[in-house]
Coordinates of C-alpha atoms in Angstrom, one line a residue:
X832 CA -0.2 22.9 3.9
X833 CA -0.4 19.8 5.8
X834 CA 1.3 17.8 3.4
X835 CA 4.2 20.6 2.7
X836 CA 4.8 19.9 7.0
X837 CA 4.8 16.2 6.6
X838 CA 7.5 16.2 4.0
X839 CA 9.5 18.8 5.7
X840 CA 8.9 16.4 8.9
X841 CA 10.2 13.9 6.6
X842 CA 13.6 15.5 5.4
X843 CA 14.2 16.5 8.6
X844 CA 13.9 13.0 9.7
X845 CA 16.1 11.4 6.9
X846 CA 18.4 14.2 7.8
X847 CA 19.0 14.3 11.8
X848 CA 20.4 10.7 13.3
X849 CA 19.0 11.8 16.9
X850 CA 15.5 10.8 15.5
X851 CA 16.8 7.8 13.1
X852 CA 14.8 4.7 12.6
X853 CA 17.3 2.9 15.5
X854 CA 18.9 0.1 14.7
X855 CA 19.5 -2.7 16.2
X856 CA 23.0 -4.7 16.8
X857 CA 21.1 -8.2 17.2
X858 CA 20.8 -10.4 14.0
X859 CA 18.9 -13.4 14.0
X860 CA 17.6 -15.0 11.1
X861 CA 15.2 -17.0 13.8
X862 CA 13.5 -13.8 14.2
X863 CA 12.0 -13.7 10.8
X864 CA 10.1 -16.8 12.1
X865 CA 6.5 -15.3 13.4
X866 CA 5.9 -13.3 9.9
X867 CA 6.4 -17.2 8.1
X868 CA 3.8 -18.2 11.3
X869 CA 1.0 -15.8 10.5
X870 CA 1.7 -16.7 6.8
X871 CA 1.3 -20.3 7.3
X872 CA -1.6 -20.1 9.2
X873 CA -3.9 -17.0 7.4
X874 CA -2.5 -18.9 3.5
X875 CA -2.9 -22.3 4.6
X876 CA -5.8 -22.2 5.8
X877 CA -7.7 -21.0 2.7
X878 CA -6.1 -23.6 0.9
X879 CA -6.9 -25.8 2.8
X880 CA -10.4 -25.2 2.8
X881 CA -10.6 -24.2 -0.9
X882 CA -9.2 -27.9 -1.9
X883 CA -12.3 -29.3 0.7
X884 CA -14.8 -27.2 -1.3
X885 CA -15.4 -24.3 1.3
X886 CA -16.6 -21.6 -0.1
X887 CA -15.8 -18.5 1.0
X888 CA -12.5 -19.9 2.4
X889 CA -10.5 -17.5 2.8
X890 CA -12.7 -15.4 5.1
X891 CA -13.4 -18.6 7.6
X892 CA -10.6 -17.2 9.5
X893 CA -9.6 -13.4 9.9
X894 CA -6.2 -12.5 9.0
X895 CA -6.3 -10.7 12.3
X896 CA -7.3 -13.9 14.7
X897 CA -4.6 -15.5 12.3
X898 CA -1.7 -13.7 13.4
X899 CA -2.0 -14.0 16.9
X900 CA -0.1 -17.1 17.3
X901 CA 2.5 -15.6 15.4
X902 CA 2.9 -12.4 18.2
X903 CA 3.1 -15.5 20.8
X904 CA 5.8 -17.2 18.8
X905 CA 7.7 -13.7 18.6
X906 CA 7.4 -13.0 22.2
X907 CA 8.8 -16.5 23.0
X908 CA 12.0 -16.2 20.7
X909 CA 12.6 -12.7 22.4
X910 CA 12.5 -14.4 25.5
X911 CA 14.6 -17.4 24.3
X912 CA 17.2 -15.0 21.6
X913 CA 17.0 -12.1 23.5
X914 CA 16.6 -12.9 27.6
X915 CA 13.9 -10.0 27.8
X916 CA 11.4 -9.8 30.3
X917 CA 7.4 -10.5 28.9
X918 CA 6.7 -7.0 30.2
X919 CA 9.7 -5.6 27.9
X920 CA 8.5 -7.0 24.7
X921 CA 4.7 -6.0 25.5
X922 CA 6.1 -2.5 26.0
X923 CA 8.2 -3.3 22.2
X924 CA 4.8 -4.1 21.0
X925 CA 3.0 -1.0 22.3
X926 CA 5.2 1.1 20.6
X927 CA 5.1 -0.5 17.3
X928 CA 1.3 -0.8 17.2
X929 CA 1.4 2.7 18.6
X930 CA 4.0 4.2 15.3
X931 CA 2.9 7.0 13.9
X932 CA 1.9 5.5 10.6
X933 CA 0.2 2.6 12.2
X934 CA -2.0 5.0 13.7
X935 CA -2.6 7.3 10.7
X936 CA -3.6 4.5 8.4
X937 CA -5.9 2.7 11.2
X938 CA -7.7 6.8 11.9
X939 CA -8.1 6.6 7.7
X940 CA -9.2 3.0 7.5
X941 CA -12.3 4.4 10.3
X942 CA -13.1 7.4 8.2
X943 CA -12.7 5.8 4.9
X944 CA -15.1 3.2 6.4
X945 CA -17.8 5.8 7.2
X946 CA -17.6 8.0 3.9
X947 CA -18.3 5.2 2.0
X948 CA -21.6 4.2 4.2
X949 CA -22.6 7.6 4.6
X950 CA -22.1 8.2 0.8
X951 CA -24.2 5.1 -0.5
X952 CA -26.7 5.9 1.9
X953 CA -27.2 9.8 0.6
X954 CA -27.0 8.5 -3.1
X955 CA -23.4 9.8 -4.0
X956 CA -22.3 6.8 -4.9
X957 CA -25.2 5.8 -7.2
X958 CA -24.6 9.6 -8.8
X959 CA -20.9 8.9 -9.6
X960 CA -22.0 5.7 -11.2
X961 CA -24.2 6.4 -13.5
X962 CA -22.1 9.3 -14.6
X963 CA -18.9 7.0 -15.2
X964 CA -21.8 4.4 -17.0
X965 CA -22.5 7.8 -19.5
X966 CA -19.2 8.8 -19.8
X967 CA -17.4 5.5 -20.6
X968 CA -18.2 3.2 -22.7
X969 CA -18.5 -0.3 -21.3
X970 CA -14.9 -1.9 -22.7
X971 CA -13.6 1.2 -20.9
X972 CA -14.5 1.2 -17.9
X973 CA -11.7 -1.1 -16.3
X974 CA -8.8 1.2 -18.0
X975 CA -10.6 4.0 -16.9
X976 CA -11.0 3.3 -13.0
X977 CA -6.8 2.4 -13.5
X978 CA -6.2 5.7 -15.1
X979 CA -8.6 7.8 -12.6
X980 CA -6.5 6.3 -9.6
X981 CA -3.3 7.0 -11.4
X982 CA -4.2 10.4 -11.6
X983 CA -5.1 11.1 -8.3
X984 CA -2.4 9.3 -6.6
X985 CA 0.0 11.1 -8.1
X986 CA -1.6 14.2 -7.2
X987 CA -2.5 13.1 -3.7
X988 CA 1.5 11.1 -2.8
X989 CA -0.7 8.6 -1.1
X990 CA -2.5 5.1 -2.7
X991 CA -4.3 4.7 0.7
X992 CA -6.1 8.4 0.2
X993 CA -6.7 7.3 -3.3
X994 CA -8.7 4.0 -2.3
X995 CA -10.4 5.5 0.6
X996 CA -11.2 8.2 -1.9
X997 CA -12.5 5.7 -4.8
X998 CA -13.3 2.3 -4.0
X999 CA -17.0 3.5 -3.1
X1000 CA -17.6 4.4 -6.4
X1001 CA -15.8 1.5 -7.7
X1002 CA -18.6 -0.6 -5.2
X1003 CA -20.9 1.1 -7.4
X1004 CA -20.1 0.0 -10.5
X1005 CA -19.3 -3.6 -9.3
X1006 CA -23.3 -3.6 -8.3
X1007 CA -24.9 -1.3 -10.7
X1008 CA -22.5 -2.9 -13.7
X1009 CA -21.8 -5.8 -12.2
X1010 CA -18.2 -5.9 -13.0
X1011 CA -15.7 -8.9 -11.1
X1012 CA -14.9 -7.4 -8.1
X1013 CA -11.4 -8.6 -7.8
X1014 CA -10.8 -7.1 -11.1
X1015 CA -11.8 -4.1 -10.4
X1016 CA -10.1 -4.3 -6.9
X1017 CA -6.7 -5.0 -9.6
X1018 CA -7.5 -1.5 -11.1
X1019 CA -7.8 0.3 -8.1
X1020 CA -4.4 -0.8 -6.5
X1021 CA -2.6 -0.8 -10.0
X1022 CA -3.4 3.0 -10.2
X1023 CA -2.6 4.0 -6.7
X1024 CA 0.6 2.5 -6.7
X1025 CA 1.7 3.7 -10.1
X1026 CA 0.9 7.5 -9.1
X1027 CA 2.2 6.8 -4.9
X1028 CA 5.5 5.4 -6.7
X1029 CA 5.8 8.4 -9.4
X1030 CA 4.4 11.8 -7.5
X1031 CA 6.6 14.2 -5.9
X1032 CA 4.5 14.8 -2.8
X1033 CA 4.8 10.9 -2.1
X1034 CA 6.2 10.1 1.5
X1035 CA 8.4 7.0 -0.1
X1036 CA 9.8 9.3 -3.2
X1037 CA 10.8 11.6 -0.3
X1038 CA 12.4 8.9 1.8
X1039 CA 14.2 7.4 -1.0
X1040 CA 16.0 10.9 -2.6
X1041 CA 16.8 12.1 0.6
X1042 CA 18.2 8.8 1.4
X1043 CA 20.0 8.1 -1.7
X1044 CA 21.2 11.9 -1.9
X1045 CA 19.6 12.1 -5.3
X1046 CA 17.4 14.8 -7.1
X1047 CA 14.1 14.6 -7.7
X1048 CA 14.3 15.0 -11.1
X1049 CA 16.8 12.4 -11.8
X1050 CA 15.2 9.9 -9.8
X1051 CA 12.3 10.3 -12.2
X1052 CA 14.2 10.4 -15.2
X1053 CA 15.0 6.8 -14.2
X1054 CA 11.4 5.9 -12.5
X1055 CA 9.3 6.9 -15.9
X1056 CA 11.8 4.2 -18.1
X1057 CA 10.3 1.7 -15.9
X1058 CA 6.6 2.6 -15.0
X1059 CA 5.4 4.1 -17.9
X1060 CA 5.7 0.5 -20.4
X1061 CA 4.8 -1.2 -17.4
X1062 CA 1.6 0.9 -17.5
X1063 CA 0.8 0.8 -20.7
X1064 CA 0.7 -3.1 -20.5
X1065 CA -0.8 -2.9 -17.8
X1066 CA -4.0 -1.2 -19.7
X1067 CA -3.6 -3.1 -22.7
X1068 CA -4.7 -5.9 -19.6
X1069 CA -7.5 -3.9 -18.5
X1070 CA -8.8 -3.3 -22.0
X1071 CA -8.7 -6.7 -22.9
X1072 CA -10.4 -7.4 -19.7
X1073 CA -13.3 -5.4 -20.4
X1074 CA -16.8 -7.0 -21.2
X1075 CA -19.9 -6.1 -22.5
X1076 CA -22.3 -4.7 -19.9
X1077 CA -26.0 -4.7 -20.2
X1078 CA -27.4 -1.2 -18.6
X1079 CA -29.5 1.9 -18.8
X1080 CA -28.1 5.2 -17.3
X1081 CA -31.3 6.2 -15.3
X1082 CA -32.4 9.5 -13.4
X1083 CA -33.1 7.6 -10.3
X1084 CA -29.8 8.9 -8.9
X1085 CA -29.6 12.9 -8.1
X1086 CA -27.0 14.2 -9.4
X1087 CA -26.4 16.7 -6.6
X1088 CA -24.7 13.7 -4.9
X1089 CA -21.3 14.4 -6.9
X1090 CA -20.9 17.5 -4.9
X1091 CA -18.9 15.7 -2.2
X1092 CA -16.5 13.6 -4.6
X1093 CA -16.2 16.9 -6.6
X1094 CA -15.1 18.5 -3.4
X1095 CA -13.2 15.6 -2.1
X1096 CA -11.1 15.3 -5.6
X1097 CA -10.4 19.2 -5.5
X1098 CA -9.1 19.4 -2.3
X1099 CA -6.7 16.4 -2.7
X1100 CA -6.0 17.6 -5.7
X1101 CA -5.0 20.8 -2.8
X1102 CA -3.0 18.4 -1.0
X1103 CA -5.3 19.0 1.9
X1104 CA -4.5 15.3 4.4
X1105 CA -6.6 12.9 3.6
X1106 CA -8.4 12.6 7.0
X1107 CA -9.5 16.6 6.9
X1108 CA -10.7 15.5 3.0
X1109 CA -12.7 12.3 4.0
X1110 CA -14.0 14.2 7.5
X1111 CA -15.1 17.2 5.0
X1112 CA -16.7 14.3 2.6
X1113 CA -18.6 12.7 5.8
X1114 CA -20.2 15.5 6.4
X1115 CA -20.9 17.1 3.1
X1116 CA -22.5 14.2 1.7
X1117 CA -24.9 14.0 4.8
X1118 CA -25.7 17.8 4.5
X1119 CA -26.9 16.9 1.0
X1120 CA -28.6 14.1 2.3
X1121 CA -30.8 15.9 4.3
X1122 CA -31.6 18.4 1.8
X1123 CA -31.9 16.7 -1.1
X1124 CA -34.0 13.2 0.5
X1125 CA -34.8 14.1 3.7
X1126 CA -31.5 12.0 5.4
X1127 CA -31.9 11.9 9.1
X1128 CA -29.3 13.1 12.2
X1129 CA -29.9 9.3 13.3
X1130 CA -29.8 8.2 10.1
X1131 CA -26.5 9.6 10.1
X1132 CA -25.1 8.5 13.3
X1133 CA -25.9 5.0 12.7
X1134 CA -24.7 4.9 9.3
X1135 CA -21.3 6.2 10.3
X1136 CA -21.0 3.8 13.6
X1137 CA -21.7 1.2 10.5
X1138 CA -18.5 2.3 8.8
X1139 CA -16.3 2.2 11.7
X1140 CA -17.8 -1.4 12.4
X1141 CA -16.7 -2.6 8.9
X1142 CA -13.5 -1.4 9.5
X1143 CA -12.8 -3.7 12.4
X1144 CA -10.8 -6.6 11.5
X1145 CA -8.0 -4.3 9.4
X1146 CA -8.2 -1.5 12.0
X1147 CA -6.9 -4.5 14.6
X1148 CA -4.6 -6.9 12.4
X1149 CA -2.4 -3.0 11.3
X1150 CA -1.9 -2.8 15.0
X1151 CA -0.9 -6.0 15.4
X1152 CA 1.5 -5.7 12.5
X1153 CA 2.9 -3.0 13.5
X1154 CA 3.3 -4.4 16.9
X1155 CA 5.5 -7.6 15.3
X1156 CA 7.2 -5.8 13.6
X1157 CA 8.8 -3.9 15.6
X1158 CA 9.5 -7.0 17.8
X1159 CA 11.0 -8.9 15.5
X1160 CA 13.6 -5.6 14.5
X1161 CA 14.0 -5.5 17.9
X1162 CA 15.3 -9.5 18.1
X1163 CA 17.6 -8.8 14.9
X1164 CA 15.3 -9.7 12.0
X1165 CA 15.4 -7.0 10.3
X1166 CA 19.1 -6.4 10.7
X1167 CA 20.1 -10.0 9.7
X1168 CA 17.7 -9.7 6.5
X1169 CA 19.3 -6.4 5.7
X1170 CA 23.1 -7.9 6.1
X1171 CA 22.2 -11.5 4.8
X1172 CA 20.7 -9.9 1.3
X1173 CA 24.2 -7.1 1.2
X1174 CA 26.2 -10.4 1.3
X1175 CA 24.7 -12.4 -1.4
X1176 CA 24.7 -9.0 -3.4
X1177 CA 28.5 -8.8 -3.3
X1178 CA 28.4 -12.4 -4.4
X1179 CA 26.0 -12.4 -7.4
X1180 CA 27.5 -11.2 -10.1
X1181 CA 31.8 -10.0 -9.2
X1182 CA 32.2 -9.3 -13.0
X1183 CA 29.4 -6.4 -12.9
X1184 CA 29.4 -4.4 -9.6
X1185 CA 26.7 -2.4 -10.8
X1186 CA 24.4 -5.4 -11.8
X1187 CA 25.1 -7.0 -8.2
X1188 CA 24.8 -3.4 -6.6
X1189 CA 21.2 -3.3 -8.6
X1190 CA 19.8 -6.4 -7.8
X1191 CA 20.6 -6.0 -4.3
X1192 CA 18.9 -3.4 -3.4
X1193 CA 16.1 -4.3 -5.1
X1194 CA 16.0 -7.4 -3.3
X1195 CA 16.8 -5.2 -0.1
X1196 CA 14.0 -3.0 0.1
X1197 CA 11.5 -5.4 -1.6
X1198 CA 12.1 -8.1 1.3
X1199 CA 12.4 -5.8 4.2
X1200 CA 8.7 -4.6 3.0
X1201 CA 7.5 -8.4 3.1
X1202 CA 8.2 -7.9 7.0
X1203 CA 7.2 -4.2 7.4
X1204 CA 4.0 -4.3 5.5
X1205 CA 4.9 -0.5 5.0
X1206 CA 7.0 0.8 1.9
X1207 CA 8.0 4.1 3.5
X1208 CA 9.2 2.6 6.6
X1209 CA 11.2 -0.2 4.9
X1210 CA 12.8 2.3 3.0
X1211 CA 14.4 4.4 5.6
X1212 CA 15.4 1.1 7.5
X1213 CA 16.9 0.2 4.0
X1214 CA 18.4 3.5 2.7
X1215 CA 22.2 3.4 4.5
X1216 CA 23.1 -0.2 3.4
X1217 CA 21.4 0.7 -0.3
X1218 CA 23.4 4.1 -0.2
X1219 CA 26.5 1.8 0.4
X1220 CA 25.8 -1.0 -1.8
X1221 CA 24.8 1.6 -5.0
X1222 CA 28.8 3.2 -4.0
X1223 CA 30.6 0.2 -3.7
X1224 CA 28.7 -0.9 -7.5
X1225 CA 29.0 2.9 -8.9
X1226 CA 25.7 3.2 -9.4
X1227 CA 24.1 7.1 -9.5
X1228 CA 22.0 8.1 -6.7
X1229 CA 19.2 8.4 -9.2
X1230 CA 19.3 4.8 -10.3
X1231 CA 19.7 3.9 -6.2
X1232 CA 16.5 5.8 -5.2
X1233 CA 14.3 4.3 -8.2
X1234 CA 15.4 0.8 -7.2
X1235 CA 14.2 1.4 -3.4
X1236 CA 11.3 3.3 -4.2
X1237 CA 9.8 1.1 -7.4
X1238 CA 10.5 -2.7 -5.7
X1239 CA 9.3 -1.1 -2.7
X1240 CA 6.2 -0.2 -4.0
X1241 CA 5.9 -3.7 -6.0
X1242 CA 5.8 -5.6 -3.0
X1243 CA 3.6 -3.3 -1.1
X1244 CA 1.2 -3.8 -3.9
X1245 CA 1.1 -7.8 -3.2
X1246 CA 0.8 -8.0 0.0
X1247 CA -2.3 -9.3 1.1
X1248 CA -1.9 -7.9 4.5
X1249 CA -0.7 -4.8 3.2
X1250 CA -3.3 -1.7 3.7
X1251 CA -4.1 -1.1 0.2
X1252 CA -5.0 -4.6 0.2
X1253 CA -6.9 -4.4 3.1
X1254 CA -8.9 -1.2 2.4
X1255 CA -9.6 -2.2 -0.6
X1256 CA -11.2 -6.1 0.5
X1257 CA -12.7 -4.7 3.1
X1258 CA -14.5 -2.0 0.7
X1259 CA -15.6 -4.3 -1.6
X1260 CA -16.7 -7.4 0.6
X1261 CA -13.4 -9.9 -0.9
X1262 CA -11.0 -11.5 0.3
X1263 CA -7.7 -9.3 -0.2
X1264 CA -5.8 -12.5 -1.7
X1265 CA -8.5 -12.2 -4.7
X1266 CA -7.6 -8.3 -4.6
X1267 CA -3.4 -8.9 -5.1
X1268 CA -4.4 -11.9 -7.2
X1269 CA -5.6 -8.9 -9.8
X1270 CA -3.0 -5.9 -9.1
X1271 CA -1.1 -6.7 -12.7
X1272 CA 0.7 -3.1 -12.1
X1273 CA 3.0 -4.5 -9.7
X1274 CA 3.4 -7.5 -11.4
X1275 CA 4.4 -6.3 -14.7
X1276 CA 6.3 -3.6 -13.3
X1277 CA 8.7 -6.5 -11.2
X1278 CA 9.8 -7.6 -14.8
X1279 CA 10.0 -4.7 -16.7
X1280 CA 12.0 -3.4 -14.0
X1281 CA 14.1 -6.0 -13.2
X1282 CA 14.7 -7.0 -16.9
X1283 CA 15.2 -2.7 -18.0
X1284 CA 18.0 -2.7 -15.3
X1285 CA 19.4 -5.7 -16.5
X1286 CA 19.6 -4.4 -19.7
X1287 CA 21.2 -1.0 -19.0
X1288 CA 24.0 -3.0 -16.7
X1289 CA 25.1 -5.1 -19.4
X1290 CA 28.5 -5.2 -19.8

């Protein structure tokens, strides 16, 4: 029920230019400035110390301590582009920190956070474990934590429910198995965004058909001709990733602490939201806690203030990108990205409109979400000038809506800042450069997309 309101919230929003992502008249290249700041210092950094021989480099300094400079440097062009008052762009900031989906995904970054300390504590993650260790065969497991987020993601519309949902057990295995974290971090965000960018109940498939004026069924038509050999390559990977691991399934681990990923899987599989699912698995996995092992109320309490804890340093850098992002669209960015990449799209190829139509939105949407950090946000900002540019090149709606959903998608799934990313680092104790380092999905899926369109535009 939830998620039929929130896509009926969304249609209405594609639909009604009263409540339209606003855009702005200002275009300033400049602007784009304090995302290449943050970059700069968060990258260079960890290189910096990797060549010297730190270890651990990339965690000597949070991403979120890292970007501060670059909301100074955006504050300061606004003042310099844009003659507006500090107390202005503080209030610009507030609002973008404040966005709807900046607070959703911070709410399920604190709940996600206590599930998974709640649920090792109880012994539901050691249960899942050593069932997946009886099930799959060792070679396996890797394709099979890929397909198992796959599944539910596409079930769910959402990769962050999915890695909320998963990457405890996936902590399992990397412990009990002791599988390479990163890699098993690459499965996890492969899988989500393969069934975010492919299921009907997904906010970005909804944004991008509405936008497009496409049907859902075309769009997929198109979509499958692109993910589905990117997948399969994509477990071929995976498979030939796999190693040989040396363990015993043991009884240690009561098997009574499925119940609350059981539960948890059948009501997304409902398409309950995902905070009601991961409140319900908080508390379900402590009632069995305290049945099954004697778990305490304080035990409880603590372990759950624990998960918030961990949560801390992505809970603060997503408000702070939201925050800059919504200054810098404010100061033009966004707008001079958007009409800078429509110009070069006109110019690329003037013997094929629908190549140059193709490419350009790609590009478009796949840029914009470099300085969004959100897919379904940098399609809506996207959709009009795509919608224009897939006209003026002939292309169908279909083939329009695919292009902004799947490069969408890509780069959200590479983003080391993005909230995949950061869940799923966070989760597993790694730095989430080692966790896009291992997301071949997105990868493959850049060329087998870009080079399938190619194909099918030849003249």
């Amino acid at each position: 029920r939830d998620r039929l309101i929130f896509t009926i919230i969304i249609i209405k929003f594609m639909n009604s230019k009263s409540i339209e992502h606003p855009k702005s008249d200002k275009k300033s290249i400049i602007a784009l400035l304090p995302f290449l700041v943050f970059l700069g210092v968060f990258l260079g950094t960890g290189i910096i110390l990797t060549l010297q021989g730190v270890e651990f480099a990339f965690y000597q300094l949070p991403a979120s301590i890292a970007i501060i400079p670059a909301v100074f440097v955006s504050i300061y062009l606004g003042k310099v582009l844009s003659k507006e008052t500090i107390e202005t762009q503080i209030g610009q900031f507030i609002n973008g920190a404040g966005h709807a989906n900046i607070v959703t995904m911070c709410v399920i970054y604190l709940l996600a956070g206590a599930f998974a300390s709640v649920a090792k504590a109880t012994g539901s993650v050691d249960a899942s474990v050593q069932l997946g260790l009886a099930i799959f065969p060792s070679y396996l497991l890797l394709p099979g934590i890929f397909l198992v987020a796959a599944f539910l993601s596409t079930a769910m519309g959402s990769a962050m429910g999915t890695i909320a949902a998963i990457a405890p057990i996936a902590l399992g295995f990397i412990d009990s198995a002791g599988l390479d974290s990163a890699v098993v971090a690459g499965c996890l965000i492969s899988g989500a965004i393969f069934g975010d960018n492919l299921s009907i109940i997904s906010d970005t498939t909804i944004a991008s058909t509405r936008s497009q004026g496409a049907q859902m069924r075309d769009k997929f038509k198109v979509n499958f001709k692109f993910a589905i050999p990117a997948a399969i390559l994509c477990l071929l990977i995976f498979t030939l990733l796999g190693q040989s691991i040396n363990y015993e399934v043991t009884n240690d681990a009561a098997f009574i602490g499925l119940v609350p990923y059981i539960i948890i899987l059948v009501l997304a599989l409902s398409g309950i939201n995902v905070l009601v699912v991961l409140t319900i698995g908080i508390i379900l996995a402590a009632a069995i806690g305290m049945v099954s092992s004697g778990y305490q109320l304080s035990s409880w309490i603590s372990d759950i203030n624990a998960g918030f804890s961990s949560m801390q340093d992505i809970f603060i850098l997503s408000l702070f990108i939201g925050g800059l992002s919504e200054l810098v669209r404010h100061q033009g960015g966004l707008a001079s990205l958007t009409t800078g990449i429509e110009s070069l799209a006109r110019k690329l190829s003037p013997n094929n409109k629908k190549r140059a139509a193709g490419f350009g939105i790609a590009g478009l949407t796949f840029c914009c979400n470099f300085f969004t950090a959100n897919n379904t946000v940098s399609i809506i900002v996207t959709g009009e000038t795509a919608k224009e540019l897939a006209t003026e090149g002939e292309l169908k709606p279909a083939q329009s809506a695919s292009l902004l959903d799947i490069f969408a998608c890509i780069n959200q799934g590479l983003l080391p800042y993005g909230a995949q990313a950061l869940l799923l680092g966070t989760t597993l104790g790694i730095s989430p450069i080692a966790v896009v380092s291992h997301a071949f999905y997105p990868m493959i899926l850049f060329f087998v997309a870009g080079f399938a369109f190619w194909r099918i535009t030849k003249n």
